[in-house]
Amino acid sequence: MSSEKAQPMMPNDAQNPANNPAICSREAPGTMLDTEETEARIELENVLQKFQGDIEKLFLNKQKSMRKNVNASLTAIQKKLELVLKMQQKRRKRLYQESYRGLVSMCLSSKKDMKNFKKEEERMTVRFQKQEESFSACLSVQKCRLEGFEMLCEQYFKVCCMCLV
């Protein structure tokens, strides 16, 4: 605070209501009404000068109070924003962790499924090869039997043909 604000301000001639032609009517100088008005104005100016310092102090106190209130409000808002940001950060971190766990679980599951698939593929390949070998063996046996049957049939026809002759 400067020392000028603490002292009451003295009105200059331009601020003096008695010198203001719009307020002061000087139609009949020296009349009783004019002197009463002037005395009332002077008395009002004196009262205003007495209270002007108090009014300025009141305004300064109100200004300080308002600044404190504004600063307190801004501080409260900043704390709330920080709290909200922290909560959002925690929530993002939790969601990230949950997503990460889900992805890791899914990757492990797919790796396990791929291993099982490969094992099953190998078993099926081995089974197919065994069946193929078995069918080849059966086919060879069947072919030999057919050849043997064919030879028997030819011999029978030869014997039958000779008997008829």
Short mmCIF file of N, CA and C in Angstrom, two decimals:
data_model
loop_
_atom_site.label_atom_id
_atom_site.label_comp_id
_atom_site.label_asym_id
_atom_site.label_seq_id
_atom_site.Cartn_x
_atom_site.Cartn_y
_atom_site.Cartn_z
N MET A 1 0.83 -1.18 0.00
CA MET A 1 0.00 0.00 0.00
C MET A 1 0.87 1.24 0.00
N SER A 2 0.51 2.20 -0.79
CA SER A 2 1.26 3.45 -0.80
C SER A 2 0.66 4.41 0.21
N SER A 3 1.44 5.38 0.61
CA SER A 3 0.98 6.33 1.63
C SER A 3 -0.08 7.27 1.06
N GLU A 4 -0.14 7.41 -0.27
CA GLU A 4 -1.15 8.28 -0.88
C GLU A 4 -2.54 7.70 -0.70
N LYS A 5 -2.68 6.38 -0.79
CA LYS A 5 -4.00 5.75 -0.68
C LYS A 5 -4.51 5.77 0.75
N ALA A 6 -3.62 5.74 1.72
CA ALA A 6 -4.03 5.72 3.11
C ALA A 6 -4.54 7.08 3.56
N GLN A 7 -4.07 8.18 2.94
CA GLN A 7 -4.50 9.52 3.32
C GLN A 7 -5.75 9.88 2.55
N PRO A 8 -6.67 10.61 3.19
CA PRO A 8 -7.88 11.00 2.46
C PRO A 8 -7.54 11.97 1.34
N MET A 9 -8.23 11.81 0.26
CA MET A 9 -7.97 12.67 -0.90
C MET A 9 -8.73 13.98 -0.74
N MET A 10 -8.06 15.09 -1.04
CA MET A 10 -8.68 16.41 -0.97
C MET A 10 -9.25 16.73 -2.34
N PRO A 11 -10.51 17.15 -2.39
CA PRO A 11 -11.10 17.43 -3.69
C PRO A 11 -10.50 18.69 -4.31
N ASN A 12 -10.25 18.63 -5.60
CA ASN A 12 -9.78 19.83 -6.28
C ASN A 12 -10.98 20.62 -6.75
N ASP A 13 -10.75 21.73 -7.35
CA ASP A 13 -11.85 22.62 -7.73
C ASP A 13 -12.79 22.00 -8.74
N ALA A 14 -12.27 21.15 -9.62
CA ALA A 14 -13.12 20.53 -10.63
C ALA A 14 -14.05 19.51 -9.99
N GLN A 15 -13.61 18.86 -8.89
CA GLN A 15 -14.43 17.85 -8.23
C GLN A 15 -15.37 18.48 -7.20
N ASN A 16 -15.14 19.68 -6.82
CA ASN A 16 -15.95 20.34 -5.79
C ASN A 16 -17.34 20.57 -6.34
N PRO A 17 -18.37 20.00 -5.69
CA PRO A 17 -19.74 20.17 -6.20
C PRO A 17 -20.19 21.63 -6.18
N ALA A 18 -19.60 22.42 -5.31
CA ALA A 18 -20.01 23.84 -5.25
C ALA A 18 -19.57 24.58 -6.50
N ASN A 19 -18.51 24.10 -7.17
CA ASN A 19 -18.02 24.74 -8.37
C ASN A 19 -18.65 24.18 -9.64
N ASN A 20 -19.45 23.14 -9.51
CA ASN A 20 -20.09 22.51 -10.66
C ASN A 20 -21.33 23.30 -11.01
N PRO A 21 -21.40 23.89 -12.21
CA PRO A 21 -22.56 24.72 -12.56
C PRO A 21 -23.85 23.91 -12.69
N ALA A 22 -23.75 22.62 -12.96
CA ALA A 22 -24.96 21.81 -13.09
C ALA A 22 -25.60 21.57 -11.74
N ILE A 23 -24.78 21.54 -10.68
CA ILE A 23 -25.30 21.26 -9.35
C ILE A 23 -25.60 22.56 -8.61
N CYS A 24 -24.72 23.47 -8.71
CA CYS A 24 -24.83 24.72 -7.95
C CYS A 24 -25.64 25.73 -8.76
N SER A 25 -26.66 26.27 -8.13
CA SER A 25 -27.45 27.31 -8.81
C SER A 25 -27.08 28.64 -8.18
N ARG A 26 -26.55 29.53 -8.96
CA ARG A 26 -26.09 30.82 -8.45
C ARG A 26 -26.96 31.93 -9.03
N GLU A 27 -28.22 31.71 -9.00
CA GLU A 27 -29.12 32.71 -9.58
C GLU A 27 -29.18 33.96 -8.71
N ALA A 28 -29.27 33.73 -7.43
CA ALA A 28 -29.41 34.89 -6.55
C ALA A 28 -28.34 34.83 -5.48
N PRO A 29 -27.14 35.38 -5.77
CA PRO A 29 -26.11 35.32 -4.76
C PRO A 29 -26.49 36.18 -3.55
N GLY A 30 -26.06 35.62 -2.40
CA GLY A 30 -26.30 36.33 -1.16
C GLY A 30 -27.64 36.03 -0.55
N THR A 31 -28.42 35.19 -1.15
CA THR A 31 -29.70 34.84 -0.54
C THR A 31 -29.47 33.83 0.55
N MET A 32 -30.47 33.67 1.36
CA MET A 32 -30.39 32.78 2.51
C MET A 32 -30.31 31.33 2.05
N LEU A 33 -31.01 31.04 0.98
CA LEU A 33 -31.00 29.69 0.47
C LEU A 33 -29.62 29.32 -0.05
N ASP A 34 -28.98 30.25 -0.69
CA ASP A 34 -27.66 30.01 -1.26
C ASP A 34 -26.64 29.72 -0.16
N THR A 35 -26.65 30.45 0.90
CA THR A 35 -25.71 30.22 1.99
C THR A 35 -26.01 28.91 2.68
N GLU A 36 -27.23 28.55 2.84
CA GLU A 36 -27.58 27.27 3.47
C GLU A 36 -27.10 26.10 2.60
N GLU A 37 -27.31 26.26 1.29
CA GLU A 37 -26.85 25.22 0.37
C GLU A 37 -25.34 25.09 0.43
N THR A 38 -24.67 26.20 0.43
CA THR A 38 -23.22 26.18 0.47
C THR A 38 -22.73 25.58 1.76
N GLU A 39 -23.35 25.94 2.87
CA GLU A 39 -22.95 25.35 4.16
C GLU A 39 -23.22 23.84 4.17
N ALA A 40 -24.34 23.43 3.61
CA ALA A 40 -24.68 22.01 3.57
C ALA A 40 -23.68 21.26 2.69
N ARG A 41 -23.32 21.89 1.57
CA ARG A 41 -22.34 21.25 0.69
C ARG A 41 -20.98 21.12 1.37
N ILE A 42 -20.59 22.18 2.05
CA ILE A 42 -19.30 22.17 2.74
C ILE A 42 -19.32 21.10 3.82
N GLU A 43 -20.42 21.03 4.54
CA GLU A 43 -20.54 20.03 5.60
C GLU A 43 -20.50 18.62 5.00
N LEU A 44 -21.19 18.42 3.89
CA LEU A 44 -21.18 17.13 3.21
C LEU A 44 -19.78 16.78 2.73
N GLU A 45 -19.06 17.76 2.18
CA GLU A 45 -17.69 17.53 1.74
C GLU A 45 -16.81 17.15 2.92
N ASN A 46 -16.98 17.80 4.04
CA ASN A 46 -16.19 17.47 5.23
C ASN A 46 -16.46 16.04 5.69
N VAL A 47 -17.74 15.67 5.71
CA VAL A 47 -18.11 14.30 6.11
C VAL A 47 -17.51 13.29 5.13
N LEU A 48 -17.61 13.59 3.83
CA LEU A 48 -17.05 12.70 2.81
C LEU A 48 -15.54 12.58 2.97
N GLN A 49 -14.88 13.71 3.27
CA GLN A 49 -13.43 13.67 3.46
C GLN A 49 -13.06 12.83 4.67
N LYS A 50 -13.87 12.92 5.73
CA LYS A 50 -13.60 12.11 6.93
C LYS A 50 -13.73 10.62 6.60
N PHE A 51 -14.77 10.28 5.86
CA PHE A 51 -15.03 8.87 5.58
C PHE A 51 -14.29 8.35 4.35
N GLN A 52 -13.68 9.25 3.58
CA GLN A 52 -13.02 8.81 2.36
C GLN A 52 -11.89 7.84 2.67
N GLY A 53 -11.10 8.10 3.69
CA GLY A 53 -10.03 7.18 4.08
C GLY A 53 -10.59 5.84 4.52
N ASP A 54 -11.68 5.90 5.32
CA ASP A 54 -12.31 4.66 5.75
C ASP A 54 -12.89 3.89 4.57
N ILE A 55 -13.47 4.60 3.63
CA ILE A 55 -14.04 3.95 2.45
C ILE A 55 -12.93 3.31 1.62
N GLU A 56 -11.82 4.02 1.45
CA GLU A 56 -10.70 3.45 0.70
C GLU A 56 -10.16 2.22 1.40
N LYS A 57 -10.06 2.27 2.73
CA LYS A 57 -9.59 1.10 3.49
C LYS A 57 -10.58 -0.06 3.30
N LEU A 58 -11.85 0.27 3.35
CA LEU A 58 -12.88 -0.75 3.16
C LEU A 58 -12.75 -1.39 1.77
N PHE A 59 -12.59 -0.54 0.75
CA PHE A 59 -12.42 -1.07 -0.60
C PHE A 59 -11.15 -1.91 -0.72
N LEU A 60 -10.04 -1.46 -0.10
CA LEU A 60 -8.81 -2.24 -0.14
C LEU A 60 -8.98 -3.57 0.57
N ASN A 61 -9.67 -3.55 1.72
CA ASN A 61 -9.92 -4.81 2.44
C ASN A 61 -10.81 -5.74 1.62
N LYS A 62 -11.83 -5.14 0.98
CA LYS A 62 -12.71 -5.95 0.12
C LYS A 62 -11.91 -6.53 -1.06
N GLN A 63 -11.01 -5.72 -1.60
CA GLN A 63 -10.18 -6.18 -2.71
C GLN A 63 -9.28 -7.33 -2.26
N LYS A 64 -8.66 -7.17 -1.09
CA LYS A 64 -7.81 -8.24 -0.56
C LYS A 64 -8.63 -9.50 -0.31
N SER A 65 -9.81 -9.32 0.29
CA SER A 65 -10.68 -10.45 0.57
C SER A 65 -11.09 -11.15 -0.73
N MET A 66 -11.41 -10.34 -1.73
CA MET A 66 -11.80 -10.91 -3.02
C MET A 66 -10.64 -11.66 -3.64
N ARG A 67 -9.44 -11.10 -3.57
CA ARG A 67 -8.26 -11.80 -4.12
C ARG A 67 -8.03 -13.10 -3.38
N LYS A 68 -8.19 -13.08 -2.04
CA LYS A 68 -8.02 -14.32 -1.27
C LYS A 68 -9.04 -15.36 -1.71
N ASN A 69 -10.30 -14.90 -1.87
CA ASN A 69 -11.36 -15.82 -2.28
C ASN A 69 -11.08 -16.38 -3.68
N VAL A 70 -10.65 -15.51 -4.59
CA VAL A 70 -10.35 -15.96 -5.95
C VAL A 70 -9.18 -16.94 -5.92
N ASN A 71 -8.13 -16.60 -5.16
CA ASN A 71 -6.98 -17.50 -5.07
C ASN A 71 -7.37 -18.83 -4.43
N ALA A 72 -8.22 -18.77 -3.40
CA ALA A 72 -8.68 -20.01 -2.76
C ALA A 72 -9.50 -20.84 -3.76
N SER A 73 -10.35 -20.17 -4.53
CA SER A 73 -11.15 -20.89 -5.53
C SER A 73 -10.26 -21.50 -6.59
N LEU A 74 -9.29 -20.75 -7.06
CA LEU A 74 -8.37 -21.27 -8.08
C LEU A 74 -7.56 -22.44 -7.54
N THR A 75 -7.14 -22.33 -6.28
CA THR A 75 -6.40 -23.43 -5.65
C THR A 75 -7.27 -24.67 -5.55
N ALA A 76 -8.53 -24.46 -5.13
CA ALA A 76 -9.45 -25.59 -5.02
C ALA A 76 -9.69 -26.23 -6.39
N ILE A 77 -9.87 -25.41 -7.41
CA ILE A 77 -10.08 -25.93 -8.76
C ILE A 77 -8.85 -26.70 -9.23
N GLN A 78 -7.67 -26.14 -8.96
CA GLN A 78 -6.44 -26.81 -9.36
C GLN A 78 -6.31 -28.16 -8.66
N LYS A 79 -6.64 -28.21 -7.36
CA LYS A 79 -6.57 -29.48 -6.63
C LYS A 79 -7.56 -30.48 -7.19
N LYS A 80 -8.76 -30.01 -7.52
CA LYS A 80 -9.76 -30.91 -8.10
C LYS A 80 -9.30 -31.43 -9.45
N LEU A 81 -8.72 -30.55 -10.27
CA LEU A 81 -8.21 -30.98 -11.57
C LEU A 81 -7.09 -31.99 -11.41
N GLU A 82 -6.19 -31.75 -10.45
CA GLU A 82 -5.10 -32.69 -10.21
C GLU A 82 -5.66 -34.03 -9.75
N LEU A 83 -6.69 -33.99 -8.89
CA LEU A 83 -7.32 -35.23 -8.43
C LEU A 83 -7.94 -35.98 -9.60
N VAL A 84 -8.66 -35.24 -10.46
CA VAL A 84 -9.29 -35.87 -11.62
C VAL A 84 -8.22 -36.46 -12.54
N LEU A 85 -7.13 -35.71 -12.76
CA LEU A 85 -6.06 -36.22 -13.62
C LEU A 85 -5.42 -37.47 -13.03
N LYS A 86 -5.22 -37.48 -11.70
CA LYS A 86 -4.65 -38.66 -11.05
C LYS A 86 -5.59 -39.85 -11.20
N MET A 87 -6.89 -39.60 -11.00
CA MET A 87 -7.86 -40.70 -11.14
C MET A 87 -7.87 -41.23 -12.56
N GLN A 88 -7.83 -40.33 -13.54
CA GLN A 88 -7.80 -40.77 -14.93
C GLN A 88 -6.53 -41.54 -15.23
N GLN A 89 -5.42 -41.07 -14.68
CA GLN A 89 -4.15 -41.77 -14.90
C GLN A 89 -4.21 -43.17 -14.29
N LYS A 90 -4.76 -43.29 -13.07
CA LYS A 90 -4.89 -44.61 -12.45
C LYS A 90 -5.79 -45.50 -13.28
N ARG A 91 -6.90 -44.93 -13.77
CA ARG A 91 -7.85 -45.70 -14.57
C ARG A 91 -7.18 -46.17 -15.88
N ARG A 92 -6.43 -45.26 -16.54
CA ARG A 92 -5.72 -45.65 -17.76
C ARG A 92 -4.71 -46.74 -17.47
N LYS A 93 -3.99 -46.61 -16.34
CA LYS A 93 -2.99 -47.61 -15.98
C LYS A 93 -3.65 -48.96 -15.74
N ARG A 94 -4.79 -48.95 -15.02
CA ARG A 94 -5.51 -50.20 -14.75
C ARG A 94 -6.01 -50.83 -16.05
N LEU A 95 -6.58 -50.00 -16.94
CA LEU A 95 -7.06 -50.53 -18.22
C LEU A 95 -5.91 -51.07 -19.06
N TYR A 96 -4.77 -50.37 -19.03
CA TYR A 96 -3.60 -50.85 -19.76
C TYR A 96 -3.15 -52.20 -19.21
N GLN A 97 -3.11 -52.31 -17.89
CA GLN A 97 -2.68 -53.57 -17.29
C GLN A 97 -3.65 -54.70 -17.62
N GLU A 98 -4.95 -54.41 -17.55
CA GLU A 98 -5.94 -55.43 -17.88
C GLU A 98 -5.81 -55.84 -19.36
N SER A 99 -5.63 -54.86 -20.23
CA SER A 99 -5.47 -55.16 -21.66
C SER A 99 -4.21 -55.98 -21.89
N TYR A 100 -3.14 -55.59 -21.21
CA TYR A 100 -1.87 -56.30 -21.36
C TYR A 100 -2.02 -57.75 -20.90
N ARG A 101 -2.66 -57.93 -19.73
CA ARG A 101 -2.88 -59.30 -19.24
C ARG A 101 -3.72 -60.10 -20.22
N GLY A 102 -4.76 -59.47 -20.77
CA GLY A 102 -5.61 -60.16 -21.74
C GLY A 102 -4.84 -60.56 -22.99
N LEU A 103 -4.00 -59.65 -23.47
CA LEU A 103 -3.21 -59.96 -24.66
C LEU A 103 -2.19 -61.06 -24.39
N VAL A 104 -1.53 -60.99 -23.23
CA VAL A 104 -0.56 -62.03 -22.87
C VAL A 104 -1.27 -63.37 -22.76
N SER A 105 -2.43 -63.37 -22.10
CA SER A 105 -3.20 -64.61 -21.96
C SER A 105 -3.60 -65.15 -23.34
N MET A 106 -4.04 -64.25 -24.22
CA MET A 106 -4.45 -64.67 -25.55
C MET A 106 -3.25 -65.21 -26.34
N CYS A 107 -2.09 -64.56 -26.22
CA CYS A 107 -0.89 -65.04 -26.93
C CYS A 107 -0.48 -66.43 -26.42
N LEU A 108 -0.47 -66.58 -25.09
CA LEU A 108 -0.11 -67.89 -24.53
C LEU A 108 -1.10 -68.96 -24.97
N SER A 109 -2.36 -68.60 -24.96
CA SER A 109 -3.40 -69.55 -25.39
C SER A 109 -3.22 -69.92 -26.86
N SER A 110 -2.93 -68.93 -27.71
CA SER A 110 -2.76 -69.24 -29.13
C SER A 110 -1.50 -70.07 -29.36
N LYS A 111 -0.42 -69.80 -28.58
CA LYS A 111 0.78 -70.63 -28.71
C LYS A 111 0.48 -72.07 -28.30
N LYS A 112 -0.28 -72.23 -27.21
CA LYS A 112 -0.64 -73.57 -26.75
C LYS A 112 -1.50 -74.27 -27.81
N ASP A 113 -2.46 -73.52 -28.37
CA ASP A 113 -3.30 -74.09 -29.41
C ASP A 113 -2.48 -74.49 -30.64
N MET A 114 -1.50 -73.67 -31.01
CA MET A 114 -0.64 -74.00 -32.15
C MET A 114 0.16 -75.27 -31.88
N LYS A 115 0.69 -75.41 -30.66
CA LYS A 115 1.43 -76.64 -30.31
C LYS A 115 0.52 -77.85 -30.40
N ASN A 116 -0.69 -77.71 -29.83
CA ASN A 116 -1.65 -78.82 -29.89
C ASN A 116 -2.02 -79.15 -31.33
N PHE A 117 -2.18 -78.11 -32.14
CA PHE A 117 -2.52 -78.32 -33.55
C PHE A 117 -1.40 -79.07 -34.26
N LYS A 118 -0.15 -78.66 -34.01
CA LYS A 118 0.99 -79.34 -34.65
C LYS A 118 1.09 -80.79 -34.19
N LYS A 119 0.87 -81.03 -32.89
CA LYS A 119 0.91 -82.40 -32.38
C LYS A 119 -0.18 -83.24 -33.05
N GLU A 120 -1.36 -82.66 -33.13
CA GLU A 120 -2.48 -83.38 -33.75
C GLU A 120 -2.19 -83.62 -35.23
N GLU A 121 -1.59 -82.65 -35.89
CA GLU A 121 -1.23 -82.80 -37.30
C GLU A 121 -0.22 -83.93 -37.47
N GLU A 122 0.78 -83.98 -36.59
CA GLU A 122 1.77 -85.05 -36.66
C GLU A 122 1.13 -86.41 -36.42
N ARG A 123 0.22 -86.49 -35.41
CA ARG A 123 -0.47 -87.77 -35.15
C ARG A 123 -1.29 -88.20 -36.35
N MET A 124 -1.99 -87.24 -36.94
CA MET A 124 -2.82 -87.58 -38.10
C MET A 124 -1.95 -87.99 -39.29
N THR A 125 -0.81 -87.33 -39.45
CA THR A 125 0.10 -87.69 -40.55
C THR A 125 0.62 -89.12 -40.35
N VAL A 126 1.02 -89.42 -39.13
CA VAL A 126 1.51 -90.77 -38.83
C VAL A 126 0.39 -91.79 -39.06
N ARG A 127 -0.82 -91.48 -38.58
CA ARG A 127 -1.95 -92.39 -38.76
C ARG A 127 -2.26 -92.58 -40.23
N PHE A 128 -2.23 -91.51 -41.00
CA PHE A 128 -2.50 -91.61 -42.43
C PHE A 128 -1.44 -92.47 -43.12
N GLN A 129 -0.17 -92.27 -42.74
CA GLN A 129 0.90 -93.08 -43.34
C GLN A 129 0.71 -94.56 -43.01
N LYS A 130 0.32 -94.84 -41.76
CA LYS A 130 0.09 -96.25 -41.37
C LYS A 130 -1.07 -96.84 -42.16
N GLN A 131 -2.15 -96.05 -42.30
CA GLN A 131 -3.29 -96.53 -43.07
C GLN A 131 -2.91 -96.75 -44.53
N GLU A 132 -2.09 -95.83 -45.05
CA GLU A 132 -1.65 -95.97 -46.42
C GLU A 132 -0.82 -97.25 -46.60
N GLU A 133 0.08 -97.49 -45.63
CA GLU A 133 0.89 -98.72 -45.68
C GLU A 133 -0.01 -99.95 -45.56
N SER A 134 -0.99 -99.86 -44.67
CA SER A 134 -1.91 -100.98 -44.48
C SER A 134 -2.71 -101.24 -45.75
N PHE A 135 -3.22 -100.16 -46.37
CA PHE A 135 -3.97 -100.33 -47.61
C PHE A 135 -3.08 -100.89 -48.72
N SER A 136 -1.82 -100.42 -48.75
CA SER A 136 -0.89 -100.96 -49.77
C SER A 136 -0.66 -102.44 -49.54
N ALA A 137 -0.48 -102.80 -48.27
CA ALA A 137 -0.27 -104.22 -47.95
C ALA A 137 -1.52 -105.02 -48.31
N CYS A 138 -2.68 -104.53 -47.96
CA CYS A 138 -3.93 -105.22 -48.29
C CYS A 138 -4.10 -105.35 -49.80
N LEU A 139 -3.74 -104.28 -50.51
CA LEU A 139 -3.85 -104.28 -51.96
C LEU A 139 -2.90 -105.33 -52.56
N SER A 140 -1.71 -105.40 -52.02
CA SER A 140 -0.74 -106.40 -52.51
C SER A 140 -1.26 -107.80 -52.24
N VAL A 141 -1.76 -108.02 -51.04
CA VAL A 141 -2.29 -109.34 -50.68
C VAL A 141 -3.48 -109.66 -51.57
N GLN A 142 -4.36 -108.68 -51.76
CA GLN A 142 -5.54 -108.90 -52.59
C GLN A 142 -5.12 -109.20 -54.03
N LYS A 143 -4.10 -108.48 -54.50
CA LYS A 143 -3.62 -108.69 -55.86
C LYS A 143 -3.05 -110.11 -56.02
N CYS A 144 -2.28 -110.53 -55.02
CA CYS A 144 -1.72 -111.89 -55.05
C CYS A 144 -2.84 -112.93 -55.03
N ARG A 145 -3.83 -112.74 -54.24
CA ARG A 145 -4.94 -113.69 -54.15
C ARG A 145 -5.69 -113.75 -55.48
N LEU A 146 -5.90 -112.55 -56.07
CA LEU A 146 -6.60 -112.54 -57.35
C LEU A 146 -5.78 -113.27 -58.42
N GLU A 147 -4.48 -113.03 -58.39
CA GLU A 147 -3.63 -113.74 -59.36
C GLU A 147 -3.69 -115.25 -59.12
N GLY A 148 -3.67 -115.64 -57.83
CA GLY A 148 -3.79 -117.06 -57.50
C GLY A 148 -5.13 -117.62 -57.95
N PHE A 149 -6.21 -116.88 -57.74
CA PHE A 149 -7.55 -117.31 -58.14
C PHE A 149 -7.64 -117.41 -59.65
N GLU A 150 -7.01 -116.45 -60.30
CA GLU A 150 -7.02 -116.45 -61.76
C GLU A 150 -6.31 -117.70 -62.29
N MET A 151 -5.19 -118.04 -61.65
CA MET A 151 -4.47 -119.24 -62.08
C MET A 151 -5.30 -120.49 -61.83
N LEU A 152 -5.98 -120.54 -60.72
CA LEU A 152 -6.84 -121.70 -60.43
C LEU A 152 -7.96 -121.81 -61.46
N CYS A 153 -8.52 -120.63 -61.80
CA CYS A 153 -9.61 -120.64 -62.79
C CYS A 153 -9.09 -121.13 -64.15
N GLU A 154 -7.92 -120.72 -64.53
CA GLU A 154 -7.35 -121.16 -65.80
C GLU A 154 -7.08 -122.66 -65.78
N GLN A 155 -6.57 -123.13 -64.69
CA GLN A 155 -6.30 -124.57 -64.58
C GLN A 155 -7.62 -125.35 -64.63
N TYR A 156 -8.64 -124.85 -63.98
CA TYR A 156 -9.93 -125.51 -63.96
C TYR A 156 -10.50 -125.57 -65.37
N PHE A 157 -10.39 -124.45 -66.09
CA PHE A 157 -10.91 -124.42 -67.45
C PHE A 157 -10.13 -125.38 -68.35
N LYS A 158 -8.84 -125.47 -68.09
CA LYS A 158 -8.01 -126.39 -68.89
C LYS A 158 -8.43 -127.83 -68.60
N VAL A 159 -8.64 -128.13 -67.35
CA VAL A 159 -9.02 -129.49 -66.96
C VAL A 159 -10.42 -129.78 -67.51
N CYS A 160 -11.30 -128.84 -67.41
CA CYS A 160 -12.67 -129.02 -67.88
C CYS A 160 -12.69 -129.17 -69.41
N CYS A 161 -11.88 -128.39 -70.06
CA CYS A 161 -11.82 -128.43 -71.52
C CYS A 161 -11.23 -129.79 -71.94
N MET A 162 -10.34 -130.32 -71.22
CA MET A 162 -9.72 -131.60 -71.57
C MET A 162 -10.68 -132.75 -71.31
N CYS A 163 -11.46 -132.58 -70.35
CA CYS A 163 -12.42 -133.61 -70.03
C CYS A 163 -13.50 -133.68 -71.12
N LEU A 164 -13.77 -132.66 -71.67
CA LEU A 164 -14.81 -132.61 -72.68
C LEU A 164 -14.27 -133.08 -74.03
N VAL A 165 -13.11 -133.08 -74.21
CA VAL A 165 -12.56 -133.50 -75.46
C VAL A 165 -12.40 -134.99 -75.46
#
